[in-house]
Amino acid sequence: MGVYSDNPRQQLNAAWQVATSALDQWAKQVTAATSEAVDKLDPALRAALEAARAVVTGNWGACQCPCVTAHPQDQNVCEGGAIMTRRVAGRDMSLCAPCAVAQGVAEMRR
Ligand SMILES: [Zn+2]
Ligand SMILES: [Zn+2]
């Protein structure tokens, strides 16, 4: 799978270049659904992750994020549909975009 990468930053950098229109669409969805929760996330990070989601259009299955423990301050952001994997506690975890962002934010707060 070409988009599957062990380097999330690289993946996001590539995704960023095609982000603009997709991000627009997504922002509208989020505004309708979960704006309150998502607003807690850093906008730049969120945008980058959403750019990745726009690129990764395949079906990745369900998000495996343990939201309550991984990002307790943004538990409600989960979309359920994984778009990337992240190495967590020694194994690959499928994550949806908001969860991946929320986890990153949570780690930075530590
Ligand atoms: Zn989560
Ligand atoms: Zn999730």
XYZ file of N, CA and C and ligand atoms in Angstrom:
332
model
N 0.842 -1.194 0.000
C 0.000 0.000 0.000
C 0.880 1.248 0.000
N 0.779 2.042 -1.019
C 1.686 3.158 -1.171
C 1.597 4.192 -0.072
N 0.415 4.407 0.438
C 0.251 5.452 1.432
C 0.626 4.981 2.824
N 0.790 3.696 2.959
C 1.142 3.173 4.277
C 2.594 3.489 4.555
N 2.817 4.200 5.610
C 4.178 4.638 5.887
C 4.475 4.547 7.371
N 5.727 4.237 7.671
C 6.143 4.246 9.074
C 6.471 5.649 9.542
N 6.443 6.568 8.627
C 6.788 7.939 8.965
C 5.578 8.842 8.787
N 4.831 9.028 9.844
C 3.596 9.828 9.748
C 3.864 11.240 9.238
N 4.979 11.799 9.614
C 5.252 13.172 9.191
C 5.423 13.248 7.684
N 6.129 12.281 7.151
C 6.324 12.239 5.713
C 4.986 12.071 5.005
N 4.185 11.204 5.556
C 2.872 10.946 4.984
C 2.033 12.220 4.986
N 2.113 12.940 6.079
C 1.316 14.140 6.197
C 1.829 15.241 5.287
N 3.124 15.335 5.172
C 3.681 16.352 4.289
C 3.199 16.156 2.868
N 3.159 14.916 2.443
C 2.671 14.625 1.105
C 1.193 14.957 1.003
N 0.471 14.598 2.038
C -0.971 14.801 2.021
C -1.321 16.281 2.003
N -0.506 17.046 2.673
C -0.795 18.472 2.815
C -0.972 19.158 1.471
N -0.227 18.679 0.499
C -0.219 19.339 -0.810
C -1.553 19.207 -1.531
N -2.345 18.259 -1.148
C -3.637 18.082 -1.812
C -4.777 18.354 -0.846
N -4.478 19.061 0.202
C -5.413 19.159 1.313
C -6.561 20.133 1.081
N -6.321 21.178 0.364
C -7.183 22.340 0.437
C -8.664 22.030 0.240
N -8.998 21.393 -0.855
C -10.411 21.169 -1.135
C -11.016 20.146 -0.181
N -10.277 19.095 0.092
C -10.779 18.061 0.988
C -10.982 18.620 2.392
N -10.074 19.450 2.791
C -10.168 20.038 4.118
C -11.425 20.890 4.241
N -11.705 21.572 3.185
C -12.912 22.382 3.125
C -14.153 21.539 3.390
N -14.246 20.461 2.657
C -15.372 19.549 2.811
C -15.476 19.035 4.231
N -14.346 18.592 4.729
C -14.342 17.985 6.050
C -14.749 18.996 7.115
N -14.268 20.205 6.954
C -14.581 21.229 7.937
C -16.085 21.424 8.058
N -16.763 21.317 6.927
C -18.210 21.460 6.960
C -18.865 20.316 7.727
N -18.387 19.111 7.486
C -18.914 17.961 8.218
C -18.705 18.127 9.712
N -17.505 18.506 10.052
C -17.176 18.631 11.463
C -17.992 19.733 12.116
N -18.158 20.788 11.396
C -18.963 21.881 11.931
C -20.362 21.399 12.265
N -20.862 20.520 11.406
C -22.204 20.004 11.637
C -22.248 18.992 12.776
N -21.198 18.222 12.921
C -21.269 17.076 13.829
C -20.561 17.294 15.155
N -19.282 17.532 15.113
C -18.497 17.467 16.347
C -17.625 18.696 16.533
N -18.117 19.836 16.137
C -17.272 21.025 16.180
C -16.764 21.309 17.585
N -17.588 21.057 18.539
C -17.201 21.396 19.903
C -15.964 20.620 20.346
N -16.016 19.323 20.123
C -14.894 18.487 20.539
C -13.657 18.766 19.701
N -13.857 18.866 18.399
C -12.705 19.020 17.525
C -12.036 20.367 17.718
N -12.778 21.336 18.123
C -12.197 22.652 18.333
C -11.103 22.651 19.387
N -11.098 21.643 20.224
C -10.057 21.574 21.241
C -8.698 21.235 20.647
N -8.718 20.613 19.493
C -7.478 20.192 18.885
C -6.802 21.360 18.190
N -5.513 21.246 18.094
C -4.767 22.263 17.396
C -5.177 22.289 15.925
N -5.593 23.434 15.424
C -6.114 23.497 14.050
C -5.110 23.041 13.004
N -3.871 23.369 13.169
C -2.873 22.991 12.168
C -2.683 21.481 12.128
N -2.599 20.873 13.291
C -2.467 19.421 13.348
C -3.692 18.743 12.765
N -4.814 19.248 13.136
C -6.067 18.678 12.653
C -6.133 18.753 11.133
N -5.734 19.878 10.603
C -5.765 20.062 9.158
C -4.820 19.084 8.473
N -3.667 18.909 9.043
C -2.697 18.001 8.433
C -3.216 16.575 8.429
N -3.812 16.173 9.518
C -4.357 14.826 9.599
C -5.517 14.644 8.645
N -6.305 15.635 8.523
C -7.424 15.528 7.606
C -6.953 15.485 6.167
N -5.868 16.159 5.914
C -5.282 16.076 4.584
C -4.885 14.641 4.294
N -4.327 13.995 5.288
C -3.947 12.600 5.112
C -5.172 11.747 4.853
N -6.221 12.029 5.537
C -7.431 11.246 5.345
C -7.955 11.399 3.924
N -7.838 12.578 3.404
C -8.308 12.810 2.048
C -7.512 11.989 1.051
N -6.249 11.798 1.354
C -5.397 11.030 0.449
C -5.664 9.535 0.594
N -5.809 9.107 1.815
C -6.004 7.698 2.088
C -7.492 7.387 2.023
N -7.931 7.059 0.839
C -9.366 6.882 0.675
C -9.805 5.437 0.818
N -8.863 4.542 1.002
C -9.220 3.132 1.149
C -9.936 2.866 2.457
N -10.477 1.677 2.545
C -11.169 1.296 3.771
C -10.188 0.679 4.749
N -9.979 1.339 5.843
C -9.004 0.891 6.824
C -9.662 0.191 7.999
N -10.927 0.089 7.977
C -11.600 -0.568 9.087
C -11.820 0.373 10.239
N -12.090 -0.208 11.374
C -12.483 0.592 12.520
C -11.289 1.174 13.252
N -11.527 2.324 13.811
C -10.516 2.955 14.659
C -10.328 2.131 15.930
N -9.085 1.878 16.268
C -8.793 1.054 17.443
C -8.317 1.893 18.618
N -8.514 3.152 18.525
C -7.997 4.035 19.560
C -8.726 3.844 20.895
N -7.958 3.666 21.964
C -8.571 3.665 23.300
C -8.739 5.096 23.772
N -9.760 5.727 23.265
C -9.888 7.173 23.431
C -9.795 7.620 24.889
N -10.427 6.864 25.758
C -10.520 7.295 27.151
C -9.144 7.435 27.780
N -8.235 6.547 27.382
C -6.902 6.609 27.978
C -5.900 7.337 27.086
N -6.100 7.247 25.767
C -5.102 7.817 24.858
C -5.190 9.338 24.789
N -6.405 9.842 24.839
C -6.566 11.307 24.768
C -7.805 11.698 25.573
N -7.705 11.585 26.863
C -8.868 11.795 27.735
C -9.522 13.161 27.589
N -8.789 14.122 27.088
C -9.378 15.455 26.987
C -10.161 15.652 25.694
N -10.034 14.697 24.791
C -10.768 14.805 23.526
C -11.439 13.478 23.181
N -12.127 12.938 24.125
C -12.675 11.602 23.937
C -13.714 11.529 22.834
N -14.372 12.607 22.564
C -15.521 12.566 21.670
C -15.193 12.835 20.211
N -13.923 12.930 19.897
C -13.579 13.288 18.531
C -13.575 12.088 17.596
N -13.627 10.883 18.124
C -13.445 9.687 17.297
C -14.514 9.597 16.210
N -14.041 9.311 14.995
C -14.954 9.126 13.874
C -15.204 7.655 13.597
N -14.406 6.784 14.174
C -14.626 5.354 14.028
C -13.953 4.730 12.823
N -13.691 5.503 11.789
C -13.097 4.944 10.577
C -11.616 5.247 10.502
N -10.801 4.208 10.582
C -9.364 4.419 10.604
C -8.843 4.826 9.235
N -7.881 5.739 9.224
C -7.272 6.170 7.971
C -5.767 6.032 8.025
N -5.226 5.656 9.150
C -3.784 5.516 9.267
C -3.473 4.586 10.428
N -2.221 4.184 10.494
C -1.806 3.401 11.647
C -0.724 4.149 12.391
N -0.660 3.857 13.642
C 0.324 4.516 14.480
C 0.870 3.468 15.422
N 2.159 3.557 15.706
C 2.773 2.582 16.579
C 2.484 3.002 18.015
N 1.710 2.169 18.693
C 1.348 2.471 20.074
C 1.636 1.255 20.935
N 2.444 1.463 21.954
C 2.745 0.394 22.890
C 3.223 -0.868 22.172
N 4.067 -0.680 21.153
C 4.695 -1.810 20.514
C 3.888 -2.495 19.443
N 2.719 -1.965 19.120
C 1.962 -2.589 18.033
C 1.317 -1.512 17.185
N 0.928 -1.893 15.985
C 0.285 -0.938 15.093
C -1.186 -0.828 15.431
N -1.596 0.382 15.634
C -2.991 0.644 15.966
C -3.622 1.445 14.836
N -4.779 0.986 14.384
C -5.488 1.740 13.355
C -6.214 2.908 14.004
N -6.036 4.063 13.415
C -6.618 5.269 14.012
C -7.384 6.075 12.985
N -8.448 6.684 13.421
C -9.090 7.689 12.589
C -8.314 8.997 12.743
N -8.583 9.925 11.868
C -7.797 11.154 11.856
C -7.911 11.948 13.158
N -9.116 12.194 13.655
C -9.215 12.976 14.890
C -8.503 12.309 16.057
N -8.577 10.985 16.117
C -7.896 10.291 17.208
C -6.384 10.420 17.087
N -5.885 10.295 15.878
C -4.449 10.413 15.688
C -3.975 11.803 16.115
N -4.750 12.801 15.743
C -4.404 14.162 16.141
C -4.499 14.304 17.651
N -5.575 13.779 18.205
C -5.790 13.926 19.643
C -4.684 13.243 20.434
N -4.252 12.086 19.949
C -3.165 11.389 20.629
C -1.896 12.218 20.579
N -1.631 12.801 19.422
C -0.447 13.633 19.293
C -0.496 14.823 20.221
N -1.645 15.429 20.292
C -1.808 16.575 21.182
C -1.626 16.153 22.628
N -2.212 15.011 22.968
C -2.108 14.525 24.339
C -0.663 14.270 24.711
N 0.101 13.732 23.755
C 1.508 13.449 24.043
C 2.298 14.734 24.215
N 1.983 15.718 23.440
C 2.710 16.974 23.552
C 2.441 17.664 24.882
N 1.282 17.389 25.440
C 0.937 18.041 26.704
C 1.729 17.442 27.856
N 2.244 16.229 27.642
C 2.934 15.576 28.735
C 4.255 16.230 29.045
Zn -9.501 8.029 20.123
Zn -10.948 7.195 16.517
